[in-house]
Tab-separated table of C-alpha atoms in Angstrom:
chain	number	residue	atom	x	y	z
A	250	MET	CA	0.000	0.000	0.000
A	251	ASN	CA	1.519	3.306	-1.090
A	252	GLU	CA	1.780	6.036	1.531
A	253	LEU	CA	1.816	9.765	0.928
A	254	THR	CA	4.975	11.678	1.737
A	255	SER	CA	5.157	15.437	2.341
A	256	PRO	CA	3.810	17.437	-0.648
A	257	PRO	CA	5.565	20.463	-2.177
A	258	ILE	CA	3.410	22.956	-0.261
A	259	ASP	CA	5.215	26.041	-1.560
A	260	ASP	CA	4.806	24.945	-5.200
A	261	LEU	CA	1.009	24.478	-5.051
A	262	VAL	CA	-0.943	27.690	-4.744
A	263	SER	CA	-4.488	27.634	-6.170
A	264	VAL	CA	-7.530	25.478	-5.519
A	265	GLN	CA	-7.012	23.932	-8.946
A	266	ASP	CA	-3.365	23.151	-8.153
A	267	TRP	CA	-4.358	21.269	-5.037
A	268	VAL	CA	-7.297	19.437	-6.607
A	269	ARG	CA	-5.038	18.284	-9.439
A	270	TRP	CA	-2.274	17.283	-7.050
A	271	GLY	CA	-4.674	15.444	-4.758
A	272	ALA	CA	-6.231	13.540	-7.640
A	273	SER	CA	-2.776	12.491	-8.853
A	274	GLN	CA	-1.827	11.247	-5.400
A	275	LEU	CA	-5.072	9.284	-4.995
A	276	HIS	CA	-4.526	7.633	-8.371
A	277	ALA	CA	-0.924	6.761	-7.588
A	278	ALA	CA	-1.857	5.303	-4.198
A	279	GLY	CA	-4.575	3.069	-5.679
A	280	VAL	CA	-7.278	4.066	-3.216
A	281	PHE	CA	-10.706	2.524	-3.711
A	282	PHE	CA	-13.607	4.669	-4.883
A	283	GLY	CA	-16.951	3.320	-3.724
A	284	HIS	CA	-18.350	5.671	-1.125
A	285	GLY	CA	-20.303	8.163	-3.164
A	286	THR	CA	-17.732	8.907	-5.870
A	287	ASP	CA	-16.082	6.847	-8.585
A	288	ASN	CA	-13.045	8.967	-9.427
A	289	ALA	CA	-10.044	10.705	-7.896
A	290	TRP	CA	-10.897	14.216	-9.114
A	291	ASP	CA	-14.253	14.364	-7.297
A	292	GLU	CA	-12.741	13.023	-4.086
A	293	SER	CA	-9.847	15.464	-4.233
A	294	LEU	CA	-12.250	18.353	-4.877
A	295	GLN	CA	-14.308	17.389	-1.826
A	296	LEU	CA	-11.232	17.308	0.383
A	297	VAL	CA	-9.926	20.664	-0.834
A	298	LEU	CA	-13.289	22.414	-0.450
A	299	HIS	CA	-13.761	20.971	3.027
A	300	ALA	CA	-10.318	22.176	4.082
A	301	ILE	CA	-11.082	25.738	2.974
A	302	HIS	CA	-14.658	25.687	4.347
A	303	MET	CA	-16.355	26.189	1.009
A	304	ARG	CA	-18.976	24.376	-1.031
A	305	TRP	CA	-18.669	23.694	-4.727
A	306	SER	CA	-19.689	26.557	-6.985
A	307	GLU	CA	-19.860	26.506	-10.749
A	308	ASP	CA	-18.162	29.891	-10.739
A	309	PRO	CA	-14.790	29.111	-12.378
A	310	ARG	CA	-13.110	31.830	-10.324
A	311	LEU	CA	-13.130	29.432	-7.366
A	312	LEU	CA	-10.519	27.215	-9.009
A	313	SER	CA	-8.044	30.083	-9.316
A	314	CYS	CA	-8.400	31.220	-5.694
A	315	ARG	CA	-5.125	31.168	-3.760
A	316	LEU	CA	-4.854	29.120	-0.588
A	317	SER	CA	-3.134	30.342	2.539
A	318	ARG	CA	-0.317	28.229	3.901
A	319	PHE	CA	-2.586	27.081	6.730
A	320	GLU	CA	-5.193	25.939	4.176
A	321	ARG	CA	-2.548	24.165	2.094
A	322	GLU	CA	-1.345	22.263	5.130
A	323	ALA	CA	-4.936	21.290	5.942
A	324	VAL	CA	-5.485	19.929	2.422
A	325	ALA	CA	-2.242	17.972	2.534
A	326	ALA	CA	-3.198	16.453	5.886
A	327	LEU	CA	-6.600	15.328	4.592
A	328	VAL	CA	-5.155	13.756	1.450
A	329	ALA	CA	-2.537	11.997	3.581
A	330	ARG	CA	-5.193	10.494	5.844
A	331	ARG	CA	-7.262	9.393	2.843
A	332	ILE	CA	-4.232	7.568	1.430
A	333	ASN	CA	-2.364	6.355	4.501
A	334	GLU	CA	-5.384	5.305	6.561
A	335	ARG	CA	-7.777	4.509	3.675
A	336	ILE	CA	-10.543	6.500	5.361
A	337	PRO	CA	-13.513	7.284	3.085
A	338	VAL	CA	-13.797	10.964	2.175
A	339	ALA	CA	-17.204	11.271	3.849
A	340	TYR	CA	-15.705	10.407	7.225
A	341	LEU	CA	-12.923	12.948	6.730
A	342	THR	CA	-15.360	15.724	5.833
A	343	GLY	CA	-18.206	14.579	8.092
A	344	GLU	CA	-20.692	14.862	5.256
A	345	ALA	CA	-22.072	12.857	2.338
A	346	MET	CA	-24.535	13.641	-0.429
A	347	PHE	CA	-27.621	11.494	-0.930
A	348	ALA	CA	-30.538	12.220	-3.268
A	349	GLY	CA	-29.019	15.646	-3.855
A	350	LEU	CA	-29.006	16.436	-0.127
A	351	PRO	CA	-26.110	16.757	2.346
A	352	PHE	CA	-26.134	14.499	5.411
A	353	SER	CA	-23.916	14.420	8.474
A	354	VAL	CA	-22.048	11.116	8.757
A	355	ASP	CA	-19.268	9.559	10.799
A	356	GLU	CA	-17.855	6.132	11.588
A	357	ARG	CA	-21.035	5.132	13.458
A	358	VAL	CA	-22.922	4.712	10.166
A	359	LEU	CA	-22.319	3.508	6.630
A	360	VAL	CA	-21.503	6.157	4.059
A	361	PRO	CA	-24.743	6.840	2.089
A	362	ARG	CA	-24.464	5.476	-1.446
A	363	SER	CA	-27.679	3.615	-2.203
A	364	PRO	CA	-29.321	3.928	-5.642
A	365	ILE	CA	-32.594	4.171	-3.745
A	366	GLY	CA	-31.927	7.901	-3.719
A	367	GLU	CA	-32.883	7.993	-7.387
A	368	LEU	CA	-36.221	6.344	-6.585
A	369	ILE	CA	-36.932	8.963	-3.930
A	370	GLU	CA	-36.224	11.767	-6.402
A	371	ARG	CA	-38.870	10.175	-8.671
A	372	GLU	CA	-41.237	9.785	-5.696
A	373	PHE	CA	-41.191	6.015	-6.274
A	374	GLN	CA	-43.193	6.317	-9.457
A	375	PRO	CA	-44.779	4.264	-10.934
A	376	TRP	CA	-44.700	1.891	-7.945
A	377	LEU	CA	-46.779	3.964	-5.530
A	378	THR	CA	-50.448	4.363	-6.461
A	379	GLN	CA	-50.957	7.216	-3.973
A	380	SER	CA	-48.884	9.454	-1.741
A	381	PRO	CA	-47.855	7.472	1.370
A	382	ALA	CA	-49.128	8.552	4.767
A	383	ARG	CA	-46.630	6.472	6.760
A	384	ILE	CA	-43.124	5.457	5.697
A	385	LEU	CA	-40.605	3.187	7.406
A	386	ASP	CA	-36.873	3.384	6.761
A	387	LEU	CA	-35.701	0.039	8.163
A	388	CYS	CA	-31.959	-0.171	8.993
A	389	THR	CA	-31.800	3.592	8.651
A	390	GLY	CA	-28.160	4.256	9.564
A	391	SER	CA	-27.630	7.992	9.038
A	392	GLY	CA	-31.346	8.431	8.310
A	393	CYS	CA	-30.672	9.596	4.760
A	394	ILE	CA	-33.306	7.422	3.054
A	395	GLY	CA	-36.104	8.240	5.476
A	396	ILE	CA	-35.282	11.927	5.696
A	397	ALA	CA	-35.114	12.248	1.911
A	398	CYS	CA	-38.521	10.515	1.816
A	399	ALA	CA	-39.885	12.976	4.363
A	400	LEU	CA	-38.775	15.897	2.228
A	401	ALA	CA	-40.282	14.289	-0.884
A	402	PHE	CA	-43.554	13.535	0.935
A	403	PRO	CA	-44.008	16.401	3.430
A	404	ASN	CA	-47.389	15.099	4.621
A	405	ALA	CA	-46.067	11.652	5.490
A	406	GLN	CA	-45.032	10.490	8.944
A	407	VAL	CA	-41.639	8.780	8.720
A	408	VAL	CA	-40.097	6.282	11.128
A	409	LEU	CA	-36.340	5.700	11.129
A	410	SER	CA	-35.510	2.332	12.650
A	411	ASP	CA	-32.158	0.742	13.481
A	412	ILE	CA	-30.733	-1.732	15.978
A	413	SER	CA	-27.779	0.576	16.678
A	414	SER	CA	-28.226	3.393	19.183
A	415	ASP	CA	-25.072	4.981	17.770
A	416	ALA	CA	-26.573	5.048	14.287
A	417	LEU	CA	-29.804	6.524	15.606
A	418	ALA	CA	-27.845	9.329	17.267
A	419	VAL	CA	-26.479	10.260	13.841
A	420	ALA	CA	-29.970	9.967	12.321
A	421	GLU	CA	-31.364	12.268	15.003
A	422	SER	CA	-28.689	14.850	14.208
A	423	ASN	CA	-29.863	14.789	10.603
A	424	ILE	CA	-33.497	15.115	11.668
A	425	ASP	CA	-32.454	18.250	13.546
A	426	ARG	CA	-30.441	19.445	10.560
A	427	TYR	CA	-33.550	19.437	8.384
A	428	GLN	CA	-35.874	20.583	11.184
A	429	LEU	CA	-38.120	17.545	10.762
A	430	ASP	CA	-38.879	16.913	14.411
A	431	GLY	CA	-42.567	16.017	14.568
A	432	GLN	CA	-42.658	14.489	11.093
A	433	VAL	CA	-39.733	12.095	11.483
A	434	TYR	CA	-38.791	10.092	14.568
A	435	THR	CA	-36.487	7.218	15.467
A	436	VAL	CA	-37.171	3.788	16.939
A	437	GLN	CA	-34.467	1.427	18.168
A	438	SER	CA	-35.483	-1.968	16.869
A	439	ASP	CA	-33.991	-5.290	15.816
A	440	GLY	CA	-35.839	-5.661	12.539
A	441	PHE	CA	-39.556	-5.314	13.171
A	442	ALA	CA	-39.352	-6.344	16.851
A	443	GLY	CA	-39.783	-2.792	18.149
A	444	LEU	CA	-42.493	-1.895	15.629
A	445	LYS	CA	-45.294	-4.186	16.738
A	446	GLY	CA	-48.711	-3.045	15.579
A	447	GLN	CA	-47.348	-0.380	13.259
A	448	VAL	CA	-48.256	-0.455	9.565
A	449	PHE	CA	-46.886	1.581	6.678
A	450	ASP	CA	-47.756	2.464	3.120
A	451	LEU	CA	-44.083	2.257	2.157
A	452	ILE	CA	-41.246	0.295	3.719
A	453	VAL	CA	-37.798	1.064	2.338
A	454	SER	CA	-34.702	-0.755	3.505
A	455	ASN	CA	-31.011	-0.847	2.723
A	456	PRO	CA	-30.153	-3.649	5.147
A	457	PRO	CA	-26.869	-5.527	5.600
A	458	TYR	CA	-26.558	-7.743	2.514
A	459	VAL	CA	-22.885	-8.529	1.882
A	460	ASP	CA	-22.170	-12.261	1.703
A	461	ALA	CA	-19.219	-13.859	3.495
A	462	GLN	CA	-17.064	-14.146	0.380
A	463	ASP	CA	-17.487	-10.504	-0.638
A	464	LEU	CA	-17.012	-9.345	2.948
A	465	ALA	CA	-13.656	-11.128	3.181
A	466	SER	CA	-12.379	-9.508	-0.016
A	467	MET	CA	-13.557	-5.927	0.526
A	468	PRO	CA	-11.074	-3.067	0.047
A	469	PRO	CA	-9.678	-1.541	3.267
A	470	GLU	CA	-11.935	1.529	2.962
A	471	TYR	CA	-14.874	-0.653	3.990
A	472	LEU	CA	-13.114	-1.731	7.179
A	473	CYS	CA	-13.686	1.818	8.460
A	474	GLU	CA	-17.444	1.263	8.361
A	475	PRO	CA	-19.453	-0.510	11.082
A	476	SER	CA	-19.427	-4.212	10.193
A	477	ILE	CA	-22.967	-4.610	11.533
A	478	GLY	CA	-24.175	-2.631	8.532
A	479	LEU	CA	-22.457	-4.820	5.941
A	480	GLY	CA	-22.315	-8.571	6.543
A	481	SER	CA	-25.449	-10.714	6.618
A	482	GLY	CA	-24.497	-14.380	6.726
A	483	HIS	CA	-22.888	-16.699	4.221
A	484	ASP	CA	-25.194	-15.677	1.354
A	485	GLY	CA	-25.868	-12.098	2.444
A	486	LEU	CA	-29.558	-12.758	3.050
A	487	ASP	CA	-29.922	-13.303	6.802
A	488	PHE	CA	-31.614	-9.956	7.389
A	489	THR	CA	-33.527	-9.917	4.120
A	490	ARG	CA	-35.117	-13.243	5.076
A	491	GLN	CA	-36.446	-11.592	8.240
A	492	ILE	CA	-37.847	-8.705	6.233
A	493	LEU	CA	-39.652	-10.994	3.793
A	494	ALA	CA	-41.067	-13.105	6.626
A	495	GLN	CA	-42.511	-10.144	8.546
A	496	ALA	CA	-43.034	-7.193	6.186
A	497	ALA	CA	-46.557	-8.213	5.155
A	498	ASN	CA	-47.716	-7.700	8.746
A	499	HIS	CA	-46.486	-4.097	8.632
A	500	LEU	CA	-47.837	-3.020	5.249
A	501	THR	CA	-51.221	-1.554	4.403
A	502	ASP	CA	-53.264	-3.330	1.727
A	503	GLN	CA	-51.793	-1.096	-0.976
A	504	GLY	CA	-48.390	-0.977	0.677
A	505	VAL	CA	-45.071	-1.413	-1.104
A	506	LEU	CA	-41.790	-2.934	0.056
A	507	ILE	CA	-38.509	-1.790	-1.523
A	508	VAL	CA	-35.249	-3.429	-0.441
A	509	GLU	CA	-31.653	-3.245	-1.633
A	510	VAL	CA	-29.688	-6.516	-1.699
A	511	GLY	CA	-26.864	-5.596	-4.070
A	512	ASN	CA	-24.810	-8.508	-5.351
A	513	SER	CA	-26.927	-10.951	-3.331
A	514	TRP	CA	-29.829	-10.606	-5.772
A	515	GLU	CA	-29.105	-13.920	-7.498
A	516	ALA	CA	-29.006	-15.774	-4.187
A	517	LEU	CA	-32.295	-14.116	-3.246
A	518	GLU	CA	-34.051	-15.271	-6.409
A	519	GLN	CA	-32.795	-18.810	-5.853
A	520	ALA	CA	-33.936	-18.782	-2.224
A	521	PHE	CA	-37.406	-17.362	-2.996
A	522	PRO	CA	-38.387	-18.597	-6.471
A	523	HIS	CA	-42.101	-18.179	-5.651
A	524	LEU	CA	-41.864	-14.410	-5.051
A	525	PRO	CA	-42.469	-12.110	-8.052
A	526	PHE	CA	-39.587	-9.713	-7.469
A	527	THR	CA	-39.589	-6.580	-9.612
A	528	TRP	CA	-35.960	-5.528	-10.065
A	529	LEU	CA	-35.713	-1.773	-10.415
A	530	GLU	CA	-33.514	-0.008	-12.941
A	531	PHE	CA	-31.462	3.144	-12.428
A	532	GLU	CA	-30.279	5.820	-14.809
A	533	ARG	CA	-27.241	6.705	-12.685
A	534	GLY	CA	-26.063	3.183	-11.950
A	535	GLY	CA	-26.832	0.666	-9.259
A	536	HIS	CA	-28.514	-2.708	-9.100
A	537	GLY	CA	-29.987	-5.265	-6.745
A	538	VAL	CA	-33.039	-3.304	-5.539
A	539	PHE	CA	-36.383	-5.105	-5.610
A	540	MET	CA	-40.007	-4.081	-5.173
A	541	LEU	CA	-42.804	-6.270	-3.825
A	542	ALA	CA	-46.425	-5.289	-3.247
A	543	ALA	CA	-48.154	-6.190	0.011
A	544	GLY	CA	-50.518	-8.498	-1.859
A	545	ASP	CA	-47.619	-10.470	-3.338
A	546	LEU	CA	-46.083	-10.965	0.091
A	547	ARG	CA	-49.346	-12.081	1.662
A	548	ALA	CA	-50.112	-14.454	-1.195
A	549	SER	CA	-46.779	-16.191	-0.626
A	550	GLN	CA	-47.386	-16.867	3.061
């Protein structure tokens, strides 16, 4: 694993200089891109802007702005940590984008990266026949899916559920960030255990779904994330099996279940050949997200 040595601080002056330098260093070090970006330039840009306390602007004058020595040292330190410690950019900046929205994140939660964000932006059309009154984000982590749903459906009550109290603390900080107290609330629950008697028009979940083989071969960046949010048994389906066994009891008659299982989708189809999974497609990339209607789940029981 390549490590970053001291950069030529006095030779790099502008934002563009540092973004270009950072991207070159990330490429040379062979870091893994899989936490919201897929290239070195975008990651380097995020680190530079965070170090100088600015957000991206399309104004090209930003790229020519000169950095103070203090700012240059801050950028160099961030790039060094990204390379030497293999920490995802979102943990270094404390923020990640999801569905076009910024969310606070840290090592207590997975870095938001689900393609479900694209479904939220489309308000789950054509899968929802009417605007949902109650939504459940199961295995919420940072709360990004449920909070984005709350903003898309301002009249809906949204429950963010997770087994981890640490994750729920992060989710609650994001509820506060978007001033959604009263519309969105958290419930600590192992699956549906803490949600007895509650029913929803829409259940969305990005549960742990990484199988044992993939988990063992993951790049080091993923080792920074809480393992409870990744692995789910030998075939990646331990938690999804629980969802499929119990979701029907928590859906209204017209309710919809949407779950991400990633690379475990083939194992899921083999394990549940009787279920009519609808596999959703994405314009911006992503796979392994299925939709089931409440009636399909009940018919299979």
